[in-house]
mmCIF file of N, CA, C and O in Angstrom:
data_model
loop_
_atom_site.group_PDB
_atom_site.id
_atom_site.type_symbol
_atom_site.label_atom_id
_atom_site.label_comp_id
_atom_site.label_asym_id
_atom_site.label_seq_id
_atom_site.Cartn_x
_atom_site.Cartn_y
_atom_site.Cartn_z
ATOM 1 N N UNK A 1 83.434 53.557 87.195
ATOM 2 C CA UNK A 1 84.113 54.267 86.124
ATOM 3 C C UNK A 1 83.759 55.759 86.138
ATOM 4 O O UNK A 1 84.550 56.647 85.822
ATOM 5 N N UNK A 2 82.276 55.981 86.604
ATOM 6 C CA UNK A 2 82.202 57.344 86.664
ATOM 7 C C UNK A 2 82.645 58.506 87.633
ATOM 8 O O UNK A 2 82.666 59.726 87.470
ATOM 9 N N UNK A 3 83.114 57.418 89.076
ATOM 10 C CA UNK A 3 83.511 57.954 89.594
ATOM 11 C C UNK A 3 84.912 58.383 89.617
ATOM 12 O O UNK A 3 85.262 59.358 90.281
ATOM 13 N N UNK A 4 85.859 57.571 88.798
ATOM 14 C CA UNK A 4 86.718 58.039 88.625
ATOM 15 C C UNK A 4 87.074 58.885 87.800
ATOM 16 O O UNK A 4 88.173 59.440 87.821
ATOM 17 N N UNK A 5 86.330 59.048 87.112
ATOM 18 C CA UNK A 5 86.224 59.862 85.642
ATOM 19 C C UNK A 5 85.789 61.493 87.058
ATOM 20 O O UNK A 5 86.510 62.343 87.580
ATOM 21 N N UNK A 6 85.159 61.363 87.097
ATOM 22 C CA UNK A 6 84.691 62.208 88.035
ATOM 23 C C UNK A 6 85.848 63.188 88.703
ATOM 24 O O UNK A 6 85.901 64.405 88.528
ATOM 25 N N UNK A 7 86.605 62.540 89.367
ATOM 26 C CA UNK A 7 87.915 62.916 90.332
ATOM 27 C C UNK A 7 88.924 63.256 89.660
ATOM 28 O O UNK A 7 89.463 64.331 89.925
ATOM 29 N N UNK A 8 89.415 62.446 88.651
ATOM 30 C CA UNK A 8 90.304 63.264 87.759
ATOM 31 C C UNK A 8 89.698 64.331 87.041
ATOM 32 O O UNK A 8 90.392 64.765 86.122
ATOM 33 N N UNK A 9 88.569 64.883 87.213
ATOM 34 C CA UNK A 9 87.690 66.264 86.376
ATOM 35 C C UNK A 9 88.219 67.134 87.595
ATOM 36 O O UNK A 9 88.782 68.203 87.357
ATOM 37 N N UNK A 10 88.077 66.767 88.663
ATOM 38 C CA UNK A 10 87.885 67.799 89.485
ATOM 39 C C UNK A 10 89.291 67.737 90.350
ATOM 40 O O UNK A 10 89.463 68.574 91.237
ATOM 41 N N UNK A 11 90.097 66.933 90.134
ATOM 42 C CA UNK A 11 91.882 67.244 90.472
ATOM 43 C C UNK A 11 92.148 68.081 89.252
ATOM 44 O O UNK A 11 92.949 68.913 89.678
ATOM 45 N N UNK A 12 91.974 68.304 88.177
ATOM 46 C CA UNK A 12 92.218 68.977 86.774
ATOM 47 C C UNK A 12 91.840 70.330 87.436
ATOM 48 O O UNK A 12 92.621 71.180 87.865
ATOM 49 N N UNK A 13 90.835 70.350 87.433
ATOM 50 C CA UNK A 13 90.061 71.766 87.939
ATOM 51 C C UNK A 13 90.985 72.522 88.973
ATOM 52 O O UNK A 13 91.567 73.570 88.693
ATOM 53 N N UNK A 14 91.061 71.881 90.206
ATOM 54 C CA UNK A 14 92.075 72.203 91.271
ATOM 55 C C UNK A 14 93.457 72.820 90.897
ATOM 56 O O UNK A 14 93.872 73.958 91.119
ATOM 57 N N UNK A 15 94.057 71.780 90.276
ATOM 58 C CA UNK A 15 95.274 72.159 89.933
ATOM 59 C C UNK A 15 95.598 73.364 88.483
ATOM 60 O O UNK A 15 96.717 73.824 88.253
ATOM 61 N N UNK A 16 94.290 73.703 87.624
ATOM 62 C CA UNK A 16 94.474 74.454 86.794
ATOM 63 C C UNK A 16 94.291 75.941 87.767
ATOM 64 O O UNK A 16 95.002 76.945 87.817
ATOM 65 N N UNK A 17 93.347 75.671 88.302
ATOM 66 C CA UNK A 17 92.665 77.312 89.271
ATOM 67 C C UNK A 17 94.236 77.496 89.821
ATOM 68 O O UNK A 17 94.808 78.557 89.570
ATOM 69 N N UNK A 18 94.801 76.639 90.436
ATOM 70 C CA UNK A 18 96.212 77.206 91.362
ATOM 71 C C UNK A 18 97.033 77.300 90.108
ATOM 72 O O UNK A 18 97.996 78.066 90.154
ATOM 73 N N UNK A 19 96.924 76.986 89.574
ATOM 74 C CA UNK A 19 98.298 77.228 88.194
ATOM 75 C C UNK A 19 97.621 78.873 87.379
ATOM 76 O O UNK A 19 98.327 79.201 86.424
ATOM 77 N N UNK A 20 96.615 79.691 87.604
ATOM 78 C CA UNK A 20 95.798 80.678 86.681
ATOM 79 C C UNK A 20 96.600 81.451 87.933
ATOM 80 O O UNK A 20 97.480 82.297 87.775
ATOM 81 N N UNK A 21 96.007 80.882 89.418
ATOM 82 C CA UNK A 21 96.419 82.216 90.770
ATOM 83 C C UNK A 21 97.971 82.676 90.440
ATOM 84 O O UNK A 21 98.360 83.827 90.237
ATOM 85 N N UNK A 22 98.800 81.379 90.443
ATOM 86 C CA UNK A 22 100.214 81.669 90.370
ATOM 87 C C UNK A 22 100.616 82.774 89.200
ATOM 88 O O UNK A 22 101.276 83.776 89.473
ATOM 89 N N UNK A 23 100.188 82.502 87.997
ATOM 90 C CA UNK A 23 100.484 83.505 86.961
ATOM 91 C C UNK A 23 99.865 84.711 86.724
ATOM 92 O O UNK A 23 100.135 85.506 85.824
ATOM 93 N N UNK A 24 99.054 84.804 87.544
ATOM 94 C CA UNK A 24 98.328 86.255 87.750
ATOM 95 C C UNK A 24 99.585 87.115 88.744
ATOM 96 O O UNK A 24 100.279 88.121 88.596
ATOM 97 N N UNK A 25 99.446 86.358 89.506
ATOM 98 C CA UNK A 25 100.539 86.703 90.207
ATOM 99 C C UNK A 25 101.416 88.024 90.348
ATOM 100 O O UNK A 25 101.529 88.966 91.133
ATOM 101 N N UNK A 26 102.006 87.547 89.087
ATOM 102 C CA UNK A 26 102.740 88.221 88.368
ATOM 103 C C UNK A 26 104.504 87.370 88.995
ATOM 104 O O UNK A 26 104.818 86.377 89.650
ATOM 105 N N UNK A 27 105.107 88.326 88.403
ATOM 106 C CA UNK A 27 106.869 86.789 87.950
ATOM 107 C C UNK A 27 107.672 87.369 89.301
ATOM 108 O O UNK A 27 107.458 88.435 89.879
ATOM 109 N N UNK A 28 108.467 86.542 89.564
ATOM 110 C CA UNK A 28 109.238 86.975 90.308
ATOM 111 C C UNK A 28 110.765 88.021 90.738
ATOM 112 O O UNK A 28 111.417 88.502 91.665
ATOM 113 N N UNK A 29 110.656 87.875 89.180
ATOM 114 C CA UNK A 29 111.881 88.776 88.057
ATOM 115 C C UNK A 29 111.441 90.085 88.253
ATOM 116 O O UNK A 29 112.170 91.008 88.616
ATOM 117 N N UNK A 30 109.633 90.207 87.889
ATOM 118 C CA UNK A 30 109.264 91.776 87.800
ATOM 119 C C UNK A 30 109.262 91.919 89.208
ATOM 120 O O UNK A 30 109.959 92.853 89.605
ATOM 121 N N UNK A 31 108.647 91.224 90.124
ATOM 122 C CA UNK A 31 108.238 92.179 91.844
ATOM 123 C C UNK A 31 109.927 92.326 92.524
ATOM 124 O O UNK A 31 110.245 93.041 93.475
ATOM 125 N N UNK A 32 110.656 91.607 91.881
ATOM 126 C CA UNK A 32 111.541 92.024 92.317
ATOM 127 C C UNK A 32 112.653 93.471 91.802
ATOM 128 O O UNK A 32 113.342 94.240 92.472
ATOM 129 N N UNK A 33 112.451 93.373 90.600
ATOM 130 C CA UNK A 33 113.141 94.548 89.740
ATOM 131 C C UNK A 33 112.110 95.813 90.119
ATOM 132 O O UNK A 33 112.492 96.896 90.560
ATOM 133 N N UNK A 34 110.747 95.445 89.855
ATOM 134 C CA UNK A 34 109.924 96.890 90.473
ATOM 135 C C UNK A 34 109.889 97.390 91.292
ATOM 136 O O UNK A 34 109.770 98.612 91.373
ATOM 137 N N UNK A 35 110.025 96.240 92.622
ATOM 138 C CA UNK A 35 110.765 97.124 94.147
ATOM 139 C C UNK A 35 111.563 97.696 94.421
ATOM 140 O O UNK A 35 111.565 98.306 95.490
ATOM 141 N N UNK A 36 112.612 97.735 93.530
ATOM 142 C CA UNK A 36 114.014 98.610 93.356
ATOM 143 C C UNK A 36 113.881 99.399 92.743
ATOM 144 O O UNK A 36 114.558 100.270 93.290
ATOM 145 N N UNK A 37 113.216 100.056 91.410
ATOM 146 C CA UNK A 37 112.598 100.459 90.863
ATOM 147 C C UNK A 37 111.865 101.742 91.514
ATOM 148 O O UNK A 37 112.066 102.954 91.448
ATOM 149 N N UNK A 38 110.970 100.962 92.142
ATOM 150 C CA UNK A 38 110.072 101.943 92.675
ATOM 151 C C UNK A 38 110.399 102.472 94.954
ATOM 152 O O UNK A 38 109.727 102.872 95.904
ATOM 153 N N UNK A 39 111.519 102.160 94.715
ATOM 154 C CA UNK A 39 111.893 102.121 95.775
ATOM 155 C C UNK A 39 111.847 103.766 96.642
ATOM 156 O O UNK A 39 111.713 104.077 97.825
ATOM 157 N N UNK A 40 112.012 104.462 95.515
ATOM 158 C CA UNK A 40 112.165 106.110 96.246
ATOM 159 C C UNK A 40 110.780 106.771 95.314
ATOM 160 O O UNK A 40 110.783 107.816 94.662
ATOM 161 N N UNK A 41 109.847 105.973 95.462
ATOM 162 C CA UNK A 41 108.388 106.524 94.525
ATOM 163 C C UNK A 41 107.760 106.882 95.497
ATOM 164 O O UNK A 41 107.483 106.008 96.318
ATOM 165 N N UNK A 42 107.274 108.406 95.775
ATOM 166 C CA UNK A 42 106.325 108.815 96.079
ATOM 167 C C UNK A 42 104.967 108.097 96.300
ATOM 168 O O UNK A 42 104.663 107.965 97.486
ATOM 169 N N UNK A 43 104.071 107.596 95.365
ATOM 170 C CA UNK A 43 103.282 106.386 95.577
ATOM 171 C C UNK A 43 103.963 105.430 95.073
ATOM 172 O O UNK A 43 104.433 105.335 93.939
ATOM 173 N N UNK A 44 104.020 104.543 96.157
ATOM 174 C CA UNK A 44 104.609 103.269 95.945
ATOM 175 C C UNK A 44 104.062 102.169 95.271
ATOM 176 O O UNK A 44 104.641 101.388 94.517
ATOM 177 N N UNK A 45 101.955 102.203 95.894
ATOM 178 C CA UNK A 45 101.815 101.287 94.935
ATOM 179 C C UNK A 45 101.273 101.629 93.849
ATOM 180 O O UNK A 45 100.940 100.624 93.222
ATOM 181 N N UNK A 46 100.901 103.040 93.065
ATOM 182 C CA UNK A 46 100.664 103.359 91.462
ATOM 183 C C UNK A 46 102.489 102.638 90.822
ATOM 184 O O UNK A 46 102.713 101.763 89.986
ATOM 185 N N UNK A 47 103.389 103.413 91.593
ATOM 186 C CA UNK A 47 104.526 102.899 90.564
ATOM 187 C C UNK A 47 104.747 101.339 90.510
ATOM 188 O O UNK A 47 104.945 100.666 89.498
ATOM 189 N N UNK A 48 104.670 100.901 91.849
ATOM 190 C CA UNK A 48 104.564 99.046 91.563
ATOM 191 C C UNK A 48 103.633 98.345 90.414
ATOM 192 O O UNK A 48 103.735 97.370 89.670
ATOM 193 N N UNK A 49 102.571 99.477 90.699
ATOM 194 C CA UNK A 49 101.491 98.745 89.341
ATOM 195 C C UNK A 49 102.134 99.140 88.148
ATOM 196 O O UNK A 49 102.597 98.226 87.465
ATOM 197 N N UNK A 50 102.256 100.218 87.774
ATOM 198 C CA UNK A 50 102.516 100.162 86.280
ATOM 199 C C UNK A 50 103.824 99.645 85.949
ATOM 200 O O UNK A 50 103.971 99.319 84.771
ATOM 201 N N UNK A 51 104.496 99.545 86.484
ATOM 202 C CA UNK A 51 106.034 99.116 86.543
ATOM 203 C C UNK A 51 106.241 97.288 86.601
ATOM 204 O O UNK A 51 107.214 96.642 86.211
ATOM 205 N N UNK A 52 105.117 96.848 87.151
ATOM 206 C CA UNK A 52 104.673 95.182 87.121
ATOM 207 C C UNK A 52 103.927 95.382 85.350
ATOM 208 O O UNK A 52 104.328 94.807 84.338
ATOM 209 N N UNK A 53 103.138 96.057 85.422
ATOM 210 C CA UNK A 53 102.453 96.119 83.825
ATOM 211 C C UNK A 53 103.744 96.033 82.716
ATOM 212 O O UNK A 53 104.028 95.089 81.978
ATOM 213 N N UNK A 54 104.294 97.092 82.829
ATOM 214 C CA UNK A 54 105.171 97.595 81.717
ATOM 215 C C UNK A 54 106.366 96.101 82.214
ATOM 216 O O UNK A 54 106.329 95.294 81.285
ATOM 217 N N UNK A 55 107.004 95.768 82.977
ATOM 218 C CA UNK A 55 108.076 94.870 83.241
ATOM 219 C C UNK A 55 107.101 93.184 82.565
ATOM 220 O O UNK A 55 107.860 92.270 82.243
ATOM 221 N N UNK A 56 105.612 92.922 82.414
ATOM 222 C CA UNK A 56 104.749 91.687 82.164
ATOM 223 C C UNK A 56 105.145 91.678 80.585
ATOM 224 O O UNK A 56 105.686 90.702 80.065
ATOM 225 N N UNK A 57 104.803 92.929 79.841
ATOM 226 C CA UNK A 57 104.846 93.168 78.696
ATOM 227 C C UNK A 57 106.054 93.171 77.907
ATOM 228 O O UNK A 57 106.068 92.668 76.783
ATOM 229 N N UNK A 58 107.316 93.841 78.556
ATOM 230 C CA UNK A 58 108.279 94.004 78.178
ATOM 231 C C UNK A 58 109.603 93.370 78.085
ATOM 232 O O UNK A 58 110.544 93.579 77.320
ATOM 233 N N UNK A 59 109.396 92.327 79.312
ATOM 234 C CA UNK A 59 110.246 91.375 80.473
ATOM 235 C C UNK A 59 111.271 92.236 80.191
ATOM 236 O O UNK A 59 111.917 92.075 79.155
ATOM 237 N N UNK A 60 111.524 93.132 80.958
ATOM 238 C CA UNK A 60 112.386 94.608 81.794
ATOM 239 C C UNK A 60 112.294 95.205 81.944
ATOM 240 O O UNK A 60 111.644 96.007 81.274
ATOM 241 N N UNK A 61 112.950 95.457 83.160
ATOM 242 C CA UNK A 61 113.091 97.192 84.246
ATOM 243 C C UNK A 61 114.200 97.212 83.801
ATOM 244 O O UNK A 61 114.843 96.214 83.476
ATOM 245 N N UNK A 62 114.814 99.140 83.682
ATOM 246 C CA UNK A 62 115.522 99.822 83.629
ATOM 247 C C UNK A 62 116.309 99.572 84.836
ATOM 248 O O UNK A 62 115.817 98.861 85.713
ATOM 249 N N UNK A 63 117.306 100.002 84.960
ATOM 250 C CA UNK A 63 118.312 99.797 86.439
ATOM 251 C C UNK A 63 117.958 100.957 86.886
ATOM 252 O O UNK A 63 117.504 101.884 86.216
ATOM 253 N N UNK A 64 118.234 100.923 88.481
ATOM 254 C CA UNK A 64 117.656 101.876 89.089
ATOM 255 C C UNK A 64 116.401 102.535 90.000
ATOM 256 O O UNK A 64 115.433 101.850 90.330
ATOM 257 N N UNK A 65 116.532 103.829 90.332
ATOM 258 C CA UNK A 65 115.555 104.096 90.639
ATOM 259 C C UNK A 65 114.685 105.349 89.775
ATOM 260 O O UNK A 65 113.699 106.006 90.110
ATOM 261 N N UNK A 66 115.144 105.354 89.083
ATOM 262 C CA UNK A 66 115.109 106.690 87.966
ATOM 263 C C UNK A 66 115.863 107.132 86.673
ATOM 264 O O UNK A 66 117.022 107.533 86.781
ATOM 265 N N UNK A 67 115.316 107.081 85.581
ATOM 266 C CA UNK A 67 116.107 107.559 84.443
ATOM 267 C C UNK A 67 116.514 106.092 84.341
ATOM 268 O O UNK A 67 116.093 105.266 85.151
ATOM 269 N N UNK A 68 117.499 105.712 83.139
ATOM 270 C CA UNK A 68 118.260 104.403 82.355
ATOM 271 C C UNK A 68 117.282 103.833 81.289
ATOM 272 O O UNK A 68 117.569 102.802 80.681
ATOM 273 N N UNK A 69 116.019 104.573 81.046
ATOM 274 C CA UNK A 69 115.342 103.802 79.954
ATOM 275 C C UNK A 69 115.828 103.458 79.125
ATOM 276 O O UNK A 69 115.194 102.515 78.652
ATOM 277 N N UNK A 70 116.644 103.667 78.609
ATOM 278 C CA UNK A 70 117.687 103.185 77.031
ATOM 279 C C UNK A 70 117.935 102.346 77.376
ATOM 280 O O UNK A 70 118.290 101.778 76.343
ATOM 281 N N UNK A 71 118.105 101.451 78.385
ATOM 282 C CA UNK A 71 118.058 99.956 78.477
ATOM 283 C C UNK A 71 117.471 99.397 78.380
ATOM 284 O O UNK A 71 117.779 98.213 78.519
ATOM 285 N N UNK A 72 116.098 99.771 78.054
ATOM 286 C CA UNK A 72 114.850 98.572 77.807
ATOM 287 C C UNK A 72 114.061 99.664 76.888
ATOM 288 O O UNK A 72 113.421 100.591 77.383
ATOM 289 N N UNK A 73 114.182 99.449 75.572
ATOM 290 C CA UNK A 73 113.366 100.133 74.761
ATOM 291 C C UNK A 73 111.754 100.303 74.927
ATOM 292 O O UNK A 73 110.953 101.236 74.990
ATOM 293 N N UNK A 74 111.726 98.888 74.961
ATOM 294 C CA UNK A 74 110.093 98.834 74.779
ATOM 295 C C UNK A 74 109.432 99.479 76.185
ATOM 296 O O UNK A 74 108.446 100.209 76.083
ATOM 297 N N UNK A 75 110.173 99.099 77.856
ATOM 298 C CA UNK A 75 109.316 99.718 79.291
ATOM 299 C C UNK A 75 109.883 101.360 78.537
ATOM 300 O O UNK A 75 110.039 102.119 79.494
ATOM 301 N N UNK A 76 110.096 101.832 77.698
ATOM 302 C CA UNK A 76 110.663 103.211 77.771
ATOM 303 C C UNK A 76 109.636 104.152 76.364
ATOM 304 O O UNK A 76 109.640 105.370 76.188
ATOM 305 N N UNK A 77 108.938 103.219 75.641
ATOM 306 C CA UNK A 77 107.973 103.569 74.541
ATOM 307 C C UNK A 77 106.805 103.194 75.170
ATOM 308 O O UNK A 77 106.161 104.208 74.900
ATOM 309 N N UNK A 78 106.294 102.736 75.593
ATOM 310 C CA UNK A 78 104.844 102.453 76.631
ATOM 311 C C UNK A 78 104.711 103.509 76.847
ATOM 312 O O UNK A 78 105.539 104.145 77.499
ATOM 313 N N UNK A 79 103.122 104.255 76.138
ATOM 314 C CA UNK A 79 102.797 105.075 76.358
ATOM 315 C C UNK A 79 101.283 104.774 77.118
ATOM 316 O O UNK A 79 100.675 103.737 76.850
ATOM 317 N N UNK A 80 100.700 105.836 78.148
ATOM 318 C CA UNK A 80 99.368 106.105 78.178
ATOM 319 C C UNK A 80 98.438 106.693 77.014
ATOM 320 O O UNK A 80 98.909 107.337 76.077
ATOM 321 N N UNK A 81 97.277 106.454 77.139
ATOM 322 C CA UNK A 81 96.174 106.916 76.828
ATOM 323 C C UNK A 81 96.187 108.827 76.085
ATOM 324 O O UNK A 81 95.742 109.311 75.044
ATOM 325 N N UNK A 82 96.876 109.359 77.181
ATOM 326 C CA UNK A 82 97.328 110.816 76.885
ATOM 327 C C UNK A 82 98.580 111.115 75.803
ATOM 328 O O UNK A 82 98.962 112.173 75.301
ATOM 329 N N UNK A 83 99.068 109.690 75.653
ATOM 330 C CA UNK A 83 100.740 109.861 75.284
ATOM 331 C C UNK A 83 101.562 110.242 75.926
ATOM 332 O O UNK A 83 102.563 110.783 75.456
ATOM 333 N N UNK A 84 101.317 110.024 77.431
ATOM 334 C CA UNK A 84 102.246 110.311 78.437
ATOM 335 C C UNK A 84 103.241 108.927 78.417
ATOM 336 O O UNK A 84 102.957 107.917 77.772
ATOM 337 N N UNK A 85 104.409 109.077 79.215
ATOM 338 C CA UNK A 85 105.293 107.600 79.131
ATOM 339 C C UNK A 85 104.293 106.833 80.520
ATOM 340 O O UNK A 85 103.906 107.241 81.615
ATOM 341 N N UNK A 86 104.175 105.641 79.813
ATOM 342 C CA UNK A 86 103.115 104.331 81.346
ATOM 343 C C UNK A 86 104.149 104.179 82.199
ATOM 344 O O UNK A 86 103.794 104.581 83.307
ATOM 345 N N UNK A 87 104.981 103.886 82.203
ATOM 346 C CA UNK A 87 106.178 103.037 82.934
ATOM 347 C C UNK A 87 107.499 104.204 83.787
ATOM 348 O O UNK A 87 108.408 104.996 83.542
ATOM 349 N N UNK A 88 106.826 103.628 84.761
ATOM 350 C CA UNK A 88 108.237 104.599 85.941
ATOM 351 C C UNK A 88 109.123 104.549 85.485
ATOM 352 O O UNK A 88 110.115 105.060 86.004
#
């Protein structure tokens, strides 16, 4: 009994750790909208990062590669620390 008790502890374990990796991840909605996005970015991967941040928080990217924030209020009010805008 203990050993089975045992194995289902540690298939639980297994399958939660790969279910934490996957959603760290990040979605497939954002790496894909942020690559377009950040497609003509100077640094490619500062704008992928904040643009995965702001797209986690917001669930949306602006169309484009620049400018259209009025389509997604909230990736377009994300501010930094400075009160600069976070989001490409």
């Amino acid at each position: 009994m203990k050993l089975i008790f045992a194995t289902f502890l540690l298939v639980c374990l297994v399958l939660s750790s790969s279910f934490f990796e996957a959603s760290m991840a990040g979605s497939e909605f954002c790496d894909s909208k942020c690559k377009v996005r950040c497609s003509k970015a100077g640094v490619q991967d500062r704008c992928l990062k904040y643009c995965n941040i702001c797209c986690e928080k917001c669930h949306c990217v602006p169309s484009g590669t620049y400018g259209n924030k009025d389509e997604c209020p909230c990736y377009r009010d994300l501010k930094n620390s400075k009160g600069h805008p976070k989001c490409p």
